Amino acid sequence: MANIHSASKLGIYGFASNVGIMKHGPTDMWNDDNAIYDDGEWITWTEISSHLERLEFQARFPNLDVDLVPVFQRLLEAAADYHELTGRHLQVYGDLGELYGAITYGIKPHRIYAQGSDGKLGNDFVEVKTITPFKTTETVTLNLKGNFSKVLIVKIDANFEVEGKLIDRKALPRTKRDMLCLEWADFPSSPHRAPAARS
């Protein structure tokens, strides 16, 4: 997944909730208007649509770990619900950023508390930085002493929609300092956005 758009834009809520699940109701409810009969069983149009959505989604995101999509959505939804109920934020945004990278780009996370980078993409080490919904600026601070060749900036906006930009280290501004402040707007958008929390 390059830039994952909101679930409604991608149409993946049904996909995520039906991953590996075939819902069957009473057979007297099935007929030629809402299902087809094939090889001794009824298959509903909902199941067919869900399967097609899954195939399309996997074609768009070939590195997709299907099992992570519903986990990502539930965690994002929990963060949105908690904020709506309390006005406060759960401390899950870094995890959401890393999950986003795993889902959209196929970044394999390092073990917890690994130093220097957050995961690996092929032969590249990737640092993941997340802009949270409560942040007043769209900036992240990057420690250039880290051992990484790419940085993924993930932005979770006030509507809990998620978007990311994967940047090569060589494309970063030159500096002699150890810390570098990156502005979201300074880098081109990538084609992926993430599943949004339900509204």
PDB file of C-alpha atoms in Angstrom:
ATOM      1  CA  MET A   1       0.000   0.000   0.000  1.00  0.00           C
ATOM      2  CA  ALA A   2       1.470   3.231  -0.950  1.00  0.00           C
ATOM      3  CA  ASN A   3      -0.873   5.799   0.570  1.00  0.00           C
ATOM      4  CA  ILE A   4      -3.952   4.178   1.968  1.00  0.00           C
ATOM      5  CA  HIS A   5      -7.034   6.366   1.700  1.00  0.00           C
ATOM      6  CA  SER A   6      -9.904   6.289   4.136  1.00  0.00           C
ATOM      7  CA  ALA A   7     -11.862   3.080   4.287  1.00  0.00           C
ATOM      8  CA  SER A   8     -14.846   4.686   2.619  1.00  0.00           C
ATOM      9  CA  LYS A   9     -12.659   5.862  -0.265  1.00  0.00           C
ATOM     10  CA  LEU A  10     -11.126   2.410  -0.666  1.00  0.00           C
ATOM     11  CA  GLY A  11     -14.268   0.496   0.153  1.00  0.00           C
ATOM     12  CA  ILE A  12     -12.380  -1.818   2.470  1.00  0.00           C
ATOM     13  CA  TYR A  13     -14.555  -1.900   5.571  1.00  0.00           C
ATOM     14  CA  GLY A  14     -16.441  -4.839   4.124  1.00  0.00           C
ATOM     15  CA  PHE A  15     -13.157  -6.308   2.986  1.00  0.00           C
ATOM     16  CA  ALA A  16     -11.511  -6.019   6.377  1.00  0.00           C
ATOM     17  CA  SER A  17     -14.479  -7.329   8.303  1.00  0.00           C
ATOM     18  CA  ASN A  18     -14.974 -10.263   5.935  1.00  0.00           C
ATOM     19  CA  VAL A  19     -11.357 -11.384   5.642  1.00  0.00           C
ATOM     20  CA  GLY A  20     -11.525 -15.150   5.796  1.00  0.00           C
ATOM     21  CA  ILE A  21     -15.198 -15.065   6.839  1.00  0.00           C
ATOM     22  CA  MET A  22     -18.134 -16.375   4.835  1.00  0.00           C
ATOM     23  CA  LYS A  23     -21.415 -15.368   6.446  1.00  0.00           C
ATOM     24  CA  HIS A  24     -24.285 -17.779   5.866  1.00  0.00           C
ATOM     25  CA  GLY A  25     -27.855 -17.251   6.996  1.00  0.00           C
ATOM     26  CA  PRO A  26     -30.925 -19.435   6.678  1.00  0.00           C
ATOM     27  CA  THR A  27     -31.116 -21.021   3.240  1.00  0.00           C
ATOM     28  CA  ASP A  28     -34.771 -20.027   2.816  1.00  0.00           C
ATOM     29  CA  MET A  29     -33.583 -16.393   2.584  1.00  0.00           C
ATOM     30  CA  TRP A  30     -31.455 -17.088  -0.496  1.00  0.00           C
ATOM     31  CA  ASN A  31     -32.853 -16.864  -3.985  1.00  0.00           C
ATOM     32  CA  ASP A  32     -31.791 -15.792  -7.455  1.00  0.00           C
ATOM     33  CA  ASP A  33     -32.135 -12.123  -6.447  1.00  0.00           C
ATOM     34  CA  ASN A  34     -29.525 -12.167  -3.679  1.00  0.00           C
ATOM     35  CA  ALA A  35     -27.339 -15.209  -4.383  1.00  0.00           C
ATOM     36  CA  ILE A  36     -26.304 -17.803  -6.932  1.00  0.00           C
ATOM     37  CA  TYR A  37     -26.393 -21.550  -6.530  1.00  0.00           C
ATOM     38  CA  ASP A  38     -23.112 -23.207  -7.458  1.00  0.00           C
ATOM     39  CA  ASP A  39     -21.692 -26.639  -6.791  1.00  0.00           C
ATOM     40  CA  GLY A  40     -24.334 -27.522  -4.198  1.00  0.00           C
ATOM     41  CA  GLU A  41     -24.310 -24.322  -2.164  1.00  0.00           C
ATOM     42  CA  TRP A  42     -25.643 -20.778  -2.204  1.00  0.00           C
ATOM     43  CA  ILE A  43     -23.113 -17.964  -2.581  1.00  0.00           C
ATOM     44  CA  THR A  44     -24.416 -14.499  -1.754  1.00  0.00           C
ATOM     45  CA  TRP A  45     -23.624 -11.407  -3.798  1.00  0.00           C
ATOM     46  CA  THR A  46     -22.164  -9.884  -0.609  1.00  0.00           C
ATOM     47  CA  GLU A  47     -19.634 -12.728  -0.436  1.00  0.00           C
ATOM     48  CA  ILE A  48     -18.789 -12.323  -4.111  1.00  0.00           C
ATOM     49  CA  SER A  49     -18.336  -8.552  -3.732  1.00  0.00           C
ATOM     50  CA  SER A  50     -16.194  -9.014  -0.624  1.00  0.00           C
ATOM     51  CA  HIS A  51     -13.998 -11.521  -2.450  1.00  0.00           C
ATOM     52  CA  LEU A  52     -13.573  -9.167  -5.425  1.00  0.00           C
ATOM     53  CA  GLU A  53     -12.732  -6.253  -3.080  1.00  0.00           C
ATOM     54  CA  ARG A  54     -10.120  -8.427  -1.411  1.00  0.00           C
ATOM     55  CA  LEU A  55      -8.527  -9.361  -4.745  1.00  0.00           C
ATOM     56  CA  GLU A  56      -8.494  -5.703  -5.851  1.00  0.00           C
ATOM     57  CA  PHE A  57      -7.047  -4.604  -2.514  1.00  0.00           C
ATOM     58  CA  GLN A  58      -4.300  -7.233  -2.670  1.00  0.00           C
ATOM     59  CA  ALA A  59      -3.490  -6.243  -6.265  1.00  0.00           C
ATOM     60  CA  ARG A  60      -3.068  -2.598  -5.174  1.00  0.00           C
ATOM     61  CA  PHE A  61      -0.997  -3.574  -2.165  1.00  0.00           C
ATOM     62  CA  PRO A  62       1.029  -6.695  -3.061  1.00  0.00           C
ATOM     63  CA  ASN A  63       2.982  -6.621   0.207  1.00  0.00           C
ATOM     64  CA  LEU A  64      -0.222  -6.557   2.213  1.00  0.00           C
ATOM     65  CA  ASP A  65      -0.445  -8.598   5.391  1.00  0.00           C
ATOM     66  CA  VAL A  66      -4.205  -9.189   5.245  1.00  0.00           C
ATOM     67  CA  ASP A  67      -4.474 -10.084   8.921  1.00  0.00           C
ATOM     68  CA  LEU A  68      -3.153  -6.664   9.974  1.00  0.00           C
ATOM     69  CA  VAL A  69      -5.898  -4.643   8.233  1.00  0.00           C
ATOM     70  CA  PRO A  70      -8.680  -5.342  10.777  1.00  0.00           C
ATOM     71  CA  VAL A  71      -6.194  -4.927  13.655  1.00  0.00           C
ATOM     72  CA  PHE A  72      -5.186  -1.519  12.295  1.00  0.00           C
ATOM     73  CA  GLN A  73      -8.809  -0.469  11.855  1.00  0.00           C
ATOM     74  CA  ARG A  74      -9.856  -1.584  15.346  1.00  0.00           C
ATOM     75  CA  LEU A  75      -6.927   0.232  16.963  1.00  0.00           C
ATOM     76  CA  LEU A  76      -7.624   3.382  14.951  1.00  0.00           C
ATOM     77  CA  GLU A  77     -11.323   3.169  15.792  1.00  0.00           C
ATOM     78  CA  ALA A  78     -10.530   2.708  19.495  1.00  0.00           C
ATOM     79  CA  ALA A  79      -8.309   5.815  19.437  1.00  0.00           C
ATOM     80  CA  ALA A  80     -11.033   7.837  17.682  1.00  0.00           C
ATOM     81  CA  ASP A  81     -13.773   6.600  20.036  1.00  0.00           C
ATOM     82  CA  TYR A  82     -11.675   7.289  23.127  1.00  0.00           C
ATOM     83  CA  HIS A  83     -10.946  10.814  21.944  1.00  0.00           C
ATOM     84  CA  GLU A  84     -14.609  11.454  21.165  1.00  0.00           C
ATOM     85  CA  LEU A  85     -15.700  10.226  24.610  1.00  0.00           C
ATOM     86  CA  THR A  86     -12.971  11.806  26.745  1.00  0.00           C
ATOM     87  CA  GLY A  87     -11.314  14.531  24.689  1.00  0.00           C
ATOM     88  CA  ARG A  88      -7.998  12.796  25.392  1.00  0.00           C
ATOM     89  CA  HIS A  89      -5.732  10.634  23.257  1.00  0.00           C
ATOM     90  CA  LEU A  90      -4.556   7.071  23.701  1.00  0.00           C
ATOM     91  CA  GLN A  91      -0.811   6.562  23.376  1.00  0.00           C
ATOM     92  CA  VAL A  92      -1.111   4.324  20.313  1.00  0.00           C
ATOM     93  CA  TYR A  93      -0.133   6.587  17.435  1.00  0.00           C
ATOM     94  CA  GLY A  94       3.432   5.308  17.099  1.00  0.00           C
ATOM     95  CA  ASP A  95       2.087   1.757  16.883  1.00  0.00           C
ATOM     96  CA  LEU A  96      -0.493   2.859  14.322  1.00  0.00           C
ATOM     97  CA  GLY A  97       2.269   4.450  12.234  1.00  0.00           C
ATOM     98  CA  GLU A  98       4.285   1.238  12.276  1.00  0.00           C
ATOM     99  CA  LEU A  99       1.214  -0.870  11.465  1.00  0.00           C
ATOM    100  CA  TYR A 100       0.473   1.479   8.575  1.00  0.00           C
ATOM    101  CA  GLY A 101       3.990   0.921   7.241  1.00  0.00           C
ATOM    102  CA  ALA A 102       3.617  -2.850   7.538  1.00  0.00           C
ATOM    103  CA  ILE A 103       0.236  -2.829   5.777  1.00  0.00           C
ATOM    104  CA  THR A 104       0.922  -0.320   3.025  1.00  0.00           C
ATOM    105  CA  TYR A 105       4.585  -0.872   2.222  1.00  0.00           C
ATOM    106  CA  GLY A 106       5.346  -4.295   3.636  1.00  0.00           C
ATOM    107  CA  ILE A 107       7.812  -2.955   6.210  1.00  0.00           C
ATOM    108  CA  LYS A 108       8.849  -5.764   8.566  1.00  0.00           C
ATOM    109  CA  PRO A 109       9.021  -4.330  12.112  1.00  0.00           C
ATOM    110  CA  HIS A 110      12.113  -4.860  14.262  1.00  0.00           C
ATOM    111  CA  ARG A 111      11.845  -6.302  17.738  1.00  0.00           C
ATOM    112  CA  ILE A 112      10.592  -3.893  20.404  1.00  0.00           C
ATOM    113  CA  TYR A 113      13.071  -1.165  21.431  1.00  0.00           C
ATOM    114  CA  ALA A 114      15.498  -1.923  18.591  1.00  0.00           C
ATOM    115  CA  GLN A 115      17.825   1.059  18.111  1.00  0.00           C
ATOM    116  CA  GLY A 116      18.473   2.949  14.881  1.00  0.00           C
ATOM    117  CA  SER A 117      15.340   2.162  12.862  1.00  0.00           C
ATOM    118  CA  ASP A 118      11.845   0.719  13.200  1.00  0.00           C
ATOM    119  CA  GLY A 119      11.777  -1.905  10.474  1.00  0.00           C
ATOM    120  CA  LYS A 120      13.152  -3.285   7.257  1.00  0.00           C
ATOM    121  CA  LEU A 121      11.893  -3.005   3.684  1.00  0.00           C
ATOM    122  CA  GLY A 122      13.918  -5.305   1.455  1.00  0.00           C
ATOM    123  CA  ASN A 123      17.515  -4.306   2.156  1.00  0.00           C
ATOM    124  CA  ASP A 124      16.556  -0.868   3.517  1.00  0.00           C
ATOM    125  CA  PHE A 125      16.216   0.051   7.172  1.00  0.00           C
ATOM    126  CA  VAL A 126      13.214   2.334   7.711  1.00  0.00           C
ATOM    127  CA  GLU A 127      12.593   4.894  10.448  1.00  0.00           C
ATOM    128  CA  VAL A 128       8.870   5.562  11.047  1.00  0.00           C
ATOM    129  CA  LYS A 129       7.794   8.973  12.375  1.00  0.00           C
ATOM    130  CA  THR A 130       4.136   9.690  13.140  1.00  0.00           C
ATOM    131  CA  ILE A 131       2.330  13.036  13.146  1.00  0.00           C
ATOM    132  CA  THR A 132      -0.442  12.685  15.718  1.00  0.00           C
ATOM    133  CA  PRO A 133      -3.972  14.158  15.518  1.00  0.00           C
ATOM    134  CA  PHE A 134      -3.298  16.507  18.434  1.00  0.00           C
ATOM    135  CA  LYS A 135      -0.076  17.946  17.042  1.00  0.00           C
ATOM    136  CA  THR A 136      -0.311  21.650  16.176  1.00  0.00           C
ATOM    137  CA  THR A 137       2.244  21.410  13.353  1.00  0.00           C
ATOM    138  CA  GLU A 138       2.775  18.848  10.618  1.00  0.00           C
ATOM    139  CA  THR A 139       6.422  18.274  11.477  1.00  0.00           C
ATOM    140  CA  VAL A 140       8.547  15.430  12.816  1.00  0.00           C
ATOM    141  CA  THR A 141      12.061  15.440  14.251  1.00  0.00           C
ATOM    142  CA  LEU A 142      14.471  12.882  12.898  1.00  0.00           C
ATOM    143  CA  ASN A 143      17.648  11.713  14.624  1.00  0.00           C
ATOM    144  CA  LEU A 144      20.201  11.418  11.830  1.00  0.00           C
ATOM    145  CA  LYS A 145      22.452   9.221  13.970  1.00  0.00           C
ATOM    146  CA  GLY A 146      19.996   6.383  13.342  1.00  0.00           C
ATOM    147  CA  ASN A 147      20.864   3.543  10.992  1.00  0.00           C
ATOM    148  CA  PHE A 148      18.200   3.959   8.297  1.00  0.00           C
ATOM    149  CA  SER A 149      18.095   4.510   4.546  1.00  0.00           C
ATOM    150  CA  LYS A 150      14.421   5.486   4.333  1.00  0.00           C
ATOM    151  CA  VAL A 151      11.996   7.390   6.528  1.00  0.00           C
ATOM    152  CA  LEU A 152       8.244   6.879   6.539  1.00  0.00           C
ATOM    153  CA  ILE A 153       6.274   9.883   7.766  1.00  0.00           C
ATOM    154  CA  VAL A 154       2.753   8.865   8.778  1.00  0.00           C
ATOM    155  CA  LYS A 155       0.123  11.540   9.391  1.00  0.00           C
ATOM    156  CA  ILE A 156      -3.003  10.803  11.427  1.00  0.00           C
ATOM    157  CA  ASP A 157      -5.219  13.853  11.072  1.00  0.00           C
ATOM    158  CA  ALA A 158      -7.946  15.220  13.352  1.00  0.00           C
ATOM    159  CA  ASN A 159     -10.530  13.081  11.512  1.00  0.00           C
ATOM    160  CA  PHE A 160      -8.389   9.988  12.151  1.00  0.00           C
ATOM    161  CA  GLU A 161      -7.604   9.538   8.482  1.00  0.00           C
ATOM    162  CA  VAL A 162      -4.123   8.201   7.862  1.00  0.00           C
ATOM    163  CA  GLU A 163      -1.657   8.966   5.090  1.00  0.00           C
ATOM    164  CA  GLY A 164       2.047   8.340   4.631  1.00  0.00           C
ATOM    165  CA  LYS A 165       5.095   9.433   2.672  1.00  0.00           C
ATOM    166  CA  LEU A 166       8.100   7.166   2.189  1.00  0.00           C
ATOM    167  CA  ILE A 167      11.280   9.171   1.626  1.00  0.00           C
ATOM    168  CA  ASP A 168      14.809   8.081   0.728  1.00  0.00           C
ATOM    169  CA  ARG A 169      17.418   9.353   3.161  1.00  0.00           C
ATOM    170  CA  LYS A 170      19.409  10.835   0.273  1.00  0.00           C
ATOM    171  CA  ALA A 171      16.356  13.028  -0.548  1.00  0.00           C
ATOM    172  CA  LEU A 172      16.424  14.649   2.910  1.00  0.00           C
ATOM    173  CA  PRO A 173      17.752  18.201   3.293  1.00  0.00           C
ATOM    174  CA  ARG A 174      21.491  18.364   4.001  1.00  0.00           C
ATOM    175  CA  THR A 175      22.562  19.386   7.484  1.00  0.00           C
ATOM    176  CA  LYS A 176      25.587  18.993   9.756  1.00  0.00           C
ATOM    177  CA  ARG A 177      23.351  18.678  12.814  1.00  0.00           C
ATOM    178  CA  ASP A 178      22.289  15.398  14.369  1.00  0.00           C
ATOM    179  CA  MET A 179      18.602  16.309  14.414  1.00  0.00           C
ATOM    180  CA  LEU A 180      16.510  17.300  11.403  1.00  0.00           C
ATOM    181  CA  CYS A 181      12.998  18.745  11.425  1.00  0.00           C
ATOM    182  CA  LEU A 182      10.861  17.546   8.492  1.00  0.00           C
ATOM    183  CA  GLU A 183       7.740  19.329   7.259  1.00  0.00           C
ATOM    184  CA  TRP A 184       4.993  17.128   5.840  1.00  0.00           C
ATOM    185  CA  ALA A 185       4.287  19.600   3.024  1.00  0.00           C
ATOM    186  CA  ASP A 186       7.920  19.549   1.845  1.00  0.00           C
ATOM    187  CA  PHE A 187       7.628  16.042   0.382  1.00  0.00           C
ATOM    188  CA  PRO A 188       5.453  14.780  -2.464  1.00  0.00           C
ATOM    189  CA  SER A 189       2.420  12.703  -1.628  1.00  0.00           C
ATOM    190  CA  SER A 190       2.598   9.009  -2.185  1.00  0.00           C
ATOM    191  CA  PRO A 191      -0.361   7.098  -3.618  1.00  0.00           C
ATOM    192  CA  HIS A 192      -1.398   5.366  -0.369  1.00  0.00           C
ATOM    193  CA  ARG A 193      -3.735   6.275   2.434  1.00  0.00           C
ATOM    194  CA  ALA A 194      -4.943   4.121   5.264  1.00  0.00           C
ATOM    195  CA  PRO A 195      -8.239   2.754   6.460  1.00  0.00           C
ATOM    196  CA  ALA A 196      -9.987   5.393   8.548  1.00  0.00           C
ATOM    197  CA  ALA A 197     -11.799   4.894  11.801  1.00  0.00           C
ATOM    198  CA  ARG A 198     -15.551   4.598  11.510  1.00  0.00           C
ATOM    199  CA  SER A 199     -17.369   7.860  12.068  1.00  0.00           C
TER     200      SER A 199
END
